[in-house]
Short mmCIF file of C-alpha atoms and ligand atoms in Angstrom, two decimals:
data_model
loop_
_atom_site.label_atom_id
_atom_site.label_comp_id
_atom_site.label_asym_id
_atom_site.label_seq_id
_atom_site.Cartn_x
_atom_site.Cartn_y
_atom_site.Cartn_z
CA UNK A 2 -17.21 19.77 -16.13
CA UNK A 3 -13.73 18.21 -16.03
CA UNK A 4 -14.51 14.57 -15.33
CA UNK A 5 -11.22 13.30 -13.95
CA UNK A 6 -12.16 10.63 -11.43
CA UNK A 7 -10.80 7.77 -9.39
CA UNK A 8 -13.40 5.05 -9.06
CA UNK A 9 -12.69 2.86 -6.04
CA UNK A 10 -14.25 -0.57 -6.30
CA UNK A 11 -14.71 -1.82 -2.74
CA UNK A 12 -16.11 -5.09 -4.02
CA UNK A 13 -12.75 -5.68 -5.72
CA UNK A 14 -10.98 -4.99 -2.40
CA UNK A 15 -13.18 -7.62 -0.71
CA UNK A 16 -12.47 -10.05 -3.53
CA UNK A 17 -8.73 -9.45 -3.06
CA UNK A 18 -9.09 -10.28 0.65
CA UNK A 19 -10.58 -13.62 -0.41
CA UNK A 20 -7.51 -14.25 -2.60
CA UNK A 21 -5.24 -13.57 0.40
CA UNK A 22 -7.27 -16.09 2.38
CA UNK A 23 -6.74 -18.69 -0.34
CA UNK A 24 -3.01 -17.96 -0.49
CA UNK A 25 -2.50 -17.98 3.27
CA UNK A 26 -5.13 -20.39 4.59
CA UNK A 27 -5.66 -20.36 8.33
CA UNK A 28 -3.72 -17.13 8.86
CA UNK A 29 -5.12 -14.03 10.47
CA UNK A 30 -5.00 -10.93 8.29
CA UNK A 31 -3.70 -7.52 9.32
CA UNK A 32 -4.80 -5.39 6.35
CA UNK A 33 -2.41 -2.53 5.70
CA UNK A 34 -4.21 0.78 5.09
CA UNK A 35 -1.40 3.27 5.61
CA UNK A 36 -1.04 6.30 3.33
CA UNK A 37 -4.81 6.68 2.97
CA UNK A 38 -5.14 2.99 2.10
CA UNK A 39 -2.52 3.33 -0.63
CA UNK A 40 -4.50 6.26 -2.01
CA UNK A 41 -7.90 4.51 -1.97
CA UNK A 42 -9.46 6.26 1.06
CA UNK A 43 -8.57 4.93 4.49
CA UNK A 44 -12.03 5.10 6.11
CA UNK A 45 -13.97 3.72 3.14
CA UNK A 46 -11.51 0.87 2.67
CA UNK A 47 -11.26 0.04 6.38
CA UNK A 48 -15.05 -0.04 6.58
CA UNK A 49 -15.21 -2.70 3.87
CA UNK A 50 -12.78 -5.02 5.69
CA UNK A 51 -15.40 -7.12 7.40
CA UNK A 52 -13.34 -10.25 6.74
CA UNK A 53 -9.99 -9.30 8.26
CA UNK A 54 -8.96 -9.57 11.90
CA UNK A 55 -7.01 -6.30 12.21
CA UNK A 56 -5.91 -3.16 10.41
CA UNK A 57 -2.38 -1.79 10.24
CA UNK A 58 -1.41 1.85 9.83
CA UNK A 59 1.91 3.67 9.76
CA UNK A 60 1.22 6.37 12.31
CA UNK A 61 -1.00 7.80 15.02
CA UNK A 62 -2.93 10.27 12.83
CA UNK A 63 -4.08 7.41 10.62
CA UNK A 64 -5.14 5.33 13.62
CA UNK A 65 -7.07 8.20 15.19
CA UNK A 66 -8.82 8.90 11.90
CA UNK A 67 -10.06 5.30 11.91
CA UNK A 68 -11.17 5.37 15.53
CA UNK A 69 -12.99 8.67 14.98
CA UNK A 70 -14.78 7.01 12.08
CA UNK A 71 -16.05 4.40 14.57
CA UNK A 72 -13.79 1.59 13.35
CA UNK A 73 -13.51 -0.79 16.29
CA UNK A 74 -11.23 -3.49 14.89
CA UNK A 75 -7.76 -3.94 16.40
CA UNK A 76 -5.39 -1.35 14.91
CA UNK A 77 -1.61 -1.80 14.84
CA UNK A 78 0.85 1.09 14.60
CA UNK A 79 3.53 -0.30 12.28
CA UNK A 80 6.10 2.37 13.13
CA UNK A 81 5.15 2.27 16.80
CA UNK A 82 4.74 5.32 19.01
CA UNK A 83 7.03 8.32 18.46
CA UNK A 84 6.89 9.85 21.95
CA UNK A 85 5.49 9.51 25.46
CA UNK A 86 2.46 11.47 24.32
CA UNK A 87 1.82 8.98 21.55
CA UNK A 88 2.21 6.07 23.91
CA UNK A 89 -0.58 7.57 26.00
CA UNK A 90 -2.65 8.08 22.87
CA UNK A 91 -2.11 4.44 21.94
CA UNK A 92 -3.68 3.55 25.27
CA UNK A 93 -6.46 6.10 24.95
CA UNK A 94 -7.43 4.85 21.47
CA UNK A 95 -6.91 1.17 22.25
CA UNK A 96 -4.14 0.63 19.69
CA UNK A 97 -1.52 -2.09 19.43
CA UNK A 98 2.01 -0.91 18.82
CA UNK A 99 5.16 -2.20 17.21
CA UNK A 100 8.21 -1.83 19.46
CA UNK A 101 11.32 -1.69 17.33
CA UNK A 102 13.92 0.21 19.33
CA UNK A 103 15.40 0.82 22.74
CA UNK A 104 13.89 4.29 23.21
CA UNK A 105 10.39 2.79 22.97
CA UNK A 106 11.25 0.14 25.54
CA UNK A 107 12.44 2.86 27.91
CA UNK A 108 9.24 4.87 27.44
CA UNK A 109 7.19 1.77 28.15
CA UNK A 110 9.19 1.01 31.29
CA UNK A 111 8.95 4.62 32.48
CA UNK A 112 5.24 4.93 31.98
CA UNK A 113 4.18 1.48 33.03
CA UNK A 114 3.64 2.20 36.71
CA UNK A 115 1.84 5.47 36.12
CA UNK A 116 -0.42 4.00 33.45
CA UNK A 117 -1.26 1.06 35.62
CA UNK A 118 -2.43 3.22 38.47
CA UNK A 119 -4.37 5.52 36.13
CA UNK A 120 -6.00 2.79 34.03
CA UNK A 121 -5.61 -0.43 35.98
CA UNK A 122 -7.57 -2.51 33.48
CA UNK A 123 -5.54 -1.47 30.49
CA UNK A 124 -3.56 -4.20 28.80
CA UNK A 125 -1.27 -3.16 25.97
CA UNK A 126 -0.53 -5.52 23.08
CA UNK A 127 2.83 -5.01 21.46
CA UNK A 128 4.60 -6.42 18.43
CA UNK A 129 8.31 -6.78 19.11
CA UNK A 130 10.19 -6.33 15.88
CA UNK A 131 13.31 -8.19 14.85
CA UNK A 132 15.62 -6.72 12.25
CA UNK A 133 16.16 -9.88 10.23
CA UNK A 134 18.28 -8.16 7.60
CA UNK A 135 16.44 -5.20 6.18
CA UNK A 136 18.33 -2.80 8.45
CA UNK A 137 15.48 -0.35 8.66
CA UNK A 138 13.48 -0.99 11.84
CA UNK A 139 13.84 -3.62 14.54
CA UNK A 140 16.21 -5.01 17.17
CA UNK A 141 19.24 -7.01 16.12
CA UNK A 142 19.19 -10.63 17.27
CA UNK A 143 20.85 -10.37 20.69
CA UNK A 144 19.10 -7.08 21.49
CA UNK A 145 15.81 -8.68 20.44
CA UNK A 146 16.28 -11.54 22.91
CA UNK A 147 17.06 -9.06 25.69
CA UNK A 148 14.17 -6.79 24.67
CA UNK A 149 11.84 -9.78 24.83
CA UNK A 150 12.94 -10.55 28.41
CA UNK A 151 12.55 -6.91 29.45
CA UNK A 152 9.20 -6.37 27.80
CA UNK A 153 7.84 -9.47 29.50
CA UNK A 154 8.49 -7.72 32.83
CA UNK A 155 6.56 -4.58 31.90
CA UNK A 156 3.28 -4.95 33.72
CA UNK A 157 1.17 -2.87 31.39
CA UNK A 158 2.13 -5.12 28.49
CA UNK A 159 -0.03 -8.21 28.51
CA UNK A 160 0.71 -9.63 25.05
CA UNK A 161 4.00 -9.71 23.21
CA UNK A 162 3.81 -10.80 19.61
CA UNK A 163 6.83 -11.22 17.36
CA UNK A 164 7.39 -9.77 13.92
CA UNK A 165 9.87 -8.94 11.23
CA UNK A 166 9.72 -7.57 7.69
CA UNK A 167 10.88 -9.02 4.37
CA UNK A 168 13.19 -6.89 2.24
CA UNK A 169 13.28 -8.72 -1.12
CA UNK A 170 10.20 -10.93 -1.17
CA UNK A 171 9.07 -9.53 -4.52
CA UNK A 172 12.00 -11.29 -6.19
CA UNK A 173 11.54 -15.06 -6.18
CA UNK A 174 15.18 -15.63 -7.14
CA UNK A 175 16.58 -13.61 -4.28
CA UNK A 176 17.67 -15.80 -1.36
CA UNK A 177 17.39 -12.97 1.14
CA UNK A 178 13.85 -14.01 2.15
CA UNK A 179 15.03 -17.50 3.08
CA UNK A 180 17.84 -16.04 5.17
CA UNK A 181 15.46 -13.64 6.91
CA UNK A 182 12.96 -16.41 7.67
CA UNK A 183 15.77 -18.57 9.07
CA UNK A 184 17.01 -15.73 11.28
CA UNK A 185 13.48 -15.07 12.52
CA UNK A 186 12.97 -18.77 13.34
CA UNK A 187 16.28 -19.11 15.17
CA UNK A 188 15.96 -15.87 17.13
CA UNK A 189 12.36 -16.37 18.23
CA UNK A 190 12.75 -20.09 19.01
CA UNK A 191 11.09 -20.91 22.31
CA UNK A 192 9.50 -17.48 22.70
CA UNK A 193 5.80 -17.20 23.33
CA UNK A 194 3.72 -14.97 21.11
CA UNK A 195 2.11 -14.96 17.70
CA UNK A 196 4.37 -14.38 14.72
CA UNK A 197 4.10 -12.18 11.64
CA UNK A 198 6.42 -11.58 8.74
CA UNK A 199 4.66 -11.71 5.35
CA UNK A 200 3.82 -8.61 3.34
CA UNK A 201 1.93 -9.15 0.06
CA UNK A 202 4.95 -10.70 -1.66
CA UNK A 203 5.43 -13.00 1.32
CA UNK A 204 1.78 -14.03 1.06
CA UNK A 205 2.19 -14.86 -2.63
CA UNK A 206 5.65 -16.38 -2.82
CA UNK A 207 6.99 -17.37 0.61
CA UNK A 208 4.56 -19.67 2.48
CA UNK A 209 7.23 -20.27 5.15
CA UNK A 210 6.80 -16.59 6.09
CA UNK A 211 3.06 -16.83 6.75
CA UNK A 212 3.15 -17.88 10.44
CA UNK A 213 0.08 -16.71 12.43
CA UNK A 214 -0.60 -13.27 10.94
CA UNK A 215 -0.02 -11.99 7.40
CA UNK A 216 0.26 -8.26 6.65
CA UNK A 217 -0.87 -7.70 3.06
CA UNK A 218 -0.98 -4.21 1.58
CA UNK A 219 -0.64 -3.73 -2.17
CA UNK A 220 -2.29 -7.04 -3.04
CA UNK A 221 -5.54 -5.85 -1.42
CA UNK A 222 -5.66 -3.06 -3.96
CA UNK A 223 -5.35 -5.52 -6.85
CA UNK A 224 -1.66 -5.27 -7.73
CA UNK A 225 0.81 -8.07 -7.92
CA UNK A 226 3.62 -7.57 -5.43
CA UNK A 227 5.93 -9.66 -7.62
CA UNK A 228 8.39 -8.25 -10.12
CA UNK A 229 7.33 -8.28 -13.75
CA UNK A 230 3.75 -9.52 -13.45
CA UNK A 231 0.39 -7.94 -12.78
CA UNK A 232 -2.49 -8.71 -10.46
CA UNK A 233 -4.48 -10.64 -13.04
CA UNK A 234 -1.91 -13.45 -12.71
CA UNK A 235 -3.12 -13.97 -9.12
CA UNK A 236 -6.82 -13.41 -10.04
CA UNK A 237 -6.79 -10.06 -8.28
CA UNK A 238 -9.12 -7.25 -9.29
CA UNK A 239 -7.94 -3.62 -9.57
CA UNK A 240 -9.44 -1.50 -6.82
CA UNK A 241 -8.75 1.88 -8.42
CA UNK A 242 -9.69 2.95 -11.92
CA UNK A 243 -8.38 6.37 -12.83
CA UNK A 244 -10.37 7.86 -15.66
CA UNK A 245 -10.92 11.05 -17.55
CA UNK A 246 -12.11 12.09 -20.98
CA UNK A 247 -10.92 13.10 -24.37
CA UNK A 248 -11.77 16.80 -24.52
CA UNK A 249 -10.01 18.04 -27.66
CA UNK A 250 -8.86 16.49 -30.93
CA UNK A 251 -6.38 18.08 -33.35
CA UNK A 252 -5.41 17.14 -36.89
CA UNK A 253 -1.67 17.02 -37.50
CA UNK A 254 0.39 17.06 -40.71
CA UNK A 255 3.71 15.23 -41.04
CA UNK A 256 6.36 17.29 -39.21
CA UNK A 257 3.93 18.92 -36.74
CA UNK A 258 5.14 18.80 -33.17
CA UNK A 259 3.24 18.22 -29.94
CA UNK A 260 3.38 19.73 -26.45
CA UNK A 261 6.11 21.28 -24.27
CA UNK A 262 9.57 21.19 -25.76
CA UNK A 263 7.95 20.08 -29.03
CA UNK A 264 9.17 16.69 -27.91
CA UNK A 265 7.19 14.57 -30.37
CA UNK A 266 6.95 14.99 -34.12
CA UNK A 267 4.25 13.44 -36.31
CA UNK A 268 5.82 11.28 -39.03
CA UNK A 269 2.57 11.19 -41.00
CA UNK A 270 -0.87 12.79 -40.86
CA UNK A 271 -2.67 11.84 -37.68
CA UNK A 272 -5.09 12.98 -35.01
CA UNK A 273 -3.96 13.92 -31.53
CA UNK A 274 -6.35 13.41 -28.63
CA UNK A 275 -6.04 15.64 -25.58
CA UNK A 276 -7.07 14.03 -22.29
CA UNK A 277 -7.86 15.92 -19.11
CA UNK A 278 -5.30 14.44 -16.78
CA UNK A 279 -1.76 15.48 -15.92
CA UNK A 280 0.85 15.42 -13.22
CA UNK A 281 -1.35 17.85 -11.25
CA UNK A 282 -3.72 14.90 -10.87
CA UNK A 283 -1.02 12.36 -10.13
CA UNK A 284 -0.43 11.02 -13.63
CA UNK A 285 3.33 10.36 -13.76
CA UNK A 286 5.33 13.19 -15.32
CA UNK A 287 7.93 10.69 -16.53
CA UNK A 288 5.56 8.37 -18.38
CA UNK A 289 7.42 7.44 -21.55
CA UNK A 290 6.26 7.91 -25.11
CA UNK A 291 4.09 4.90 -25.93
CA UNK A 292 2.53 4.55 -22.45
CA UNK A 293 -0.89 3.05 -23.18
CA UNK A 294 -4.15 4.87 -22.55
CA UNK A 295 -7.35 2.85 -22.82
CA UNK A 296 -10.08 4.66 -24.74
CA UNK A 297 -13.34 2.91 -25.50
CA UNK A 298 -11.93 -0.58 -25.83
CA UNK A 299 -8.56 0.17 -27.43
CA UNK A 300 -5.17 1.41 -26.27
CA UNK A 301 -3.55 4.49 -27.74
CA UNK A 302 0.05 5.60 -27.15
CA UNK A 303 0.99 8.65 -25.14
CA UNK A 304 2.98 11.13 -27.21
CA UNK A 305 4.70 14.35 -26.12
CA UNK A 306 5.36 15.41 -22.56
CA UNK A 307 2.90 15.02 -19.73
CA UNK A 308 1.65 18.50 -18.72
CA UNK A 309 0.16 19.55 -15.41
CA UNK A 310 -3.44 19.17 -16.58
CA UNK A 311 -3.28 17.28 -19.87
CA UNK A 312 -1.74 14.46 -21.81
CA UNK A 313 -1.74 13.87 -25.54
CA UNK A 314 -2.23 10.55 -27.34
CA UNK A 315 -1.80 9.57 -30.97
CA UNK A 316 -5.26 8.49 -32.16
CA UNK A 317 -4.21 7.72 -35.73
CA UNK A 318 -5.57 9.35 -38.89
CA UNK A 319 -8.66 7.17 -39.18
CA UNK A 320 -9.82 7.48 -35.62
CA UNK A 321 -13.57 7.91 -35.19
CA UNK A 322 -13.51 8.82 -31.49
CA UNK A 323 -15.39 11.92 -30.42
CA UNK A 324 -14.78 14.52 -27.78
CA UNK A 325 -16.20 13.22 -24.52
CA UNK A 326 -14.92 9.65 -25.00
CA UNK A 327 -13.93 8.05 -21.71
CA UNK A 328 -10.21 7.44 -21.20
CA UNK A 329 -8.85 5.02 -18.59
CA UNK A 330 -5.35 5.83 -17.36
CA UNK A 331 -5.10 2.71 -15.20
CA UNK A 332 -7.37 0.22 -13.50
CA UNK A 333 -10.04 -1.89 -15.19
CA UNK A 334 -8.69 -2.83 -18.63
CA UNK A 335 -5.23 -1.37 -18.05
CA UNK A 336 -3.13 -2.63 -15.12
CA UNK A 337 -1.45 0.06 -13.06
CA UNK A 338 1.64 -2.19 -13.04
CA UNK A 339 1.97 -1.57 -16.81
CA UNK A 340 1.82 2.19 -16.37
CA UNK A 341 4.34 1.99 -13.52
CA UNK A 342 6.76 0.20 -15.82
CA UNK A 343 6.37 2.82 -18.53
CA UNK A 344 6.96 5.54 -15.93
CA UNK A 345 9.94 3.74 -14.42
CA UNK A 346 8.30 3.54 -11.02
CA UNK A 347 6.24 1.13 -8.90
CA UNK A 348 2.44 0.86 -8.66
CA UNK A 349 2.54 1.99 -5.01
CA UNK A 350 3.69 5.50 -5.97
CA UNK A 351 1.04 5.87 -8.67
CA UNK A 352 -1.81 4.74 -6.39
CA UNK A 353 -0.63 6.89 -3.47
CA UNK A 354 0.02 9.87 -5.72
CA UNK A 355 -3.46 10.67 -7.06
CA UNK A 356 -4.05 14.26 -5.95
CA UNK A 357 -6.97 15.94 -4.22
CA UNK A 358 -8.05 17.58 -7.48
CA UNK A 359 -9.31 14.21 -8.66
CA UNK A 360 -12.84 13.36 -7.57
CA UNK A 361 -13.07 10.05 -5.74
CA UNK A 362 -16.11 7.83 -6.02
CA UNK A 363 -16.49 4.62 -4.01
CA UNK A 364 -18.68 1.87 -5.35
CA UNK A 365 -19.72 -1.37 -3.75
CA UNK A 366 -21.36 -3.33 -6.53
C1 PLP B 430 5.78 -3.53 8.27
C2 PLP B 430 4.99 -3.67 7.02
N1 PLP B 430 4.22 -4.74 6.84
C3 PLP B 430 3.49 -4.91 5.71
C4 PLP B 430 3.50 -3.97 4.71
C5 PLP B 430 2.68 -4.21 3.45
O1 PLP B 430 3.51 -4.28 2.34
P1 PLP B 430 2.91 -4.60 0.89
O2 PLP B 430 2.10 -3.42 0.49
O3 PLP B 430 4.11 -4.76 0.02
O4 PLP B 430 2.10 -5.82 1.04
C6 PLP B 430 4.28 -2.83 4.85
C7 PLP B 430 4.33 -1.84 3.78
O5 PLP B 430 5.33 -1.33 3.40
C8 PLP B 430 5.04 -2.66 6.04
O6 PLP B 430 5.80 -1.59 6.23
#
């Protein structure tokens, strides 16, 4: 049987939570599990978060999936509600919501009276979002101040917390984070409510952004959020190991070519190992020649183009490996950050991109 698997180490996820606690002592943690927990399985991962105070998702479907799996922790909708219907669902499923634009304020104002009479006990917690410079979501400064005043008047809203999002926190040399933090401090001065700004990179590199709640995502899955380094530098453990097996070996003479487009030519006699993983499984199509693959304690370079179901590696003429040898594409022994670099992408896309053809196995020990 084709043994292409993603092993998800939930113990590593818990360990990574403990690293966040060390980096941001005293802060509450909103663990980000959007996009199927960055490809790790939203329900399994959320279930292992015994040590965090809340869970953050991008959208309603993700939140409902968690509630239907009996997850009772506070859940925050990071993109907020998209319609009146979703606002009602937020109430029905006891969700907290980000409010980042005027249309959401209007929906809240419109529905407030009706909701109050229908569910008098219901108290909605919202996170009012300031656009501190990313220009993606959030109110600009003056609008934020006005939105804060208005939202305070909405009866159904009992808690208003304050948030913003860092645009360049992964780059320690970039002064943008300092400017954003300053804008957040100035704009929210004197306002009541808990504050949140730090993503993983904020947790690692910008202690001034920690405030009351941190919102780590990628770091929980064992990756460094910082440019040019990997999770081991922060004592993180990789949560996903993507593995497969060597299932064919060919002997090549000098001048023999490998794979589609005959893109790689053997300069000397060698053995080529064929591994059962390809872009149909989420292995990056653009991984460069030389991308490392970890096979039984040693790395071997990718050669030739990545196919839908297979990749080829240069094992060298003297290789003693047999068919059936386990190959690790990323994870334990081979940081996903390294593979992302070779594929000219970021670890987030690799982790999120493992396809449904791959069998997932969750382990807790
Ligand atoms: C609003 C918000 N907060 C926190 C995060 C977590 O980011 P990261 O995975 O870089 O820690 C994200 C993810 O993009 C986000 O959109």
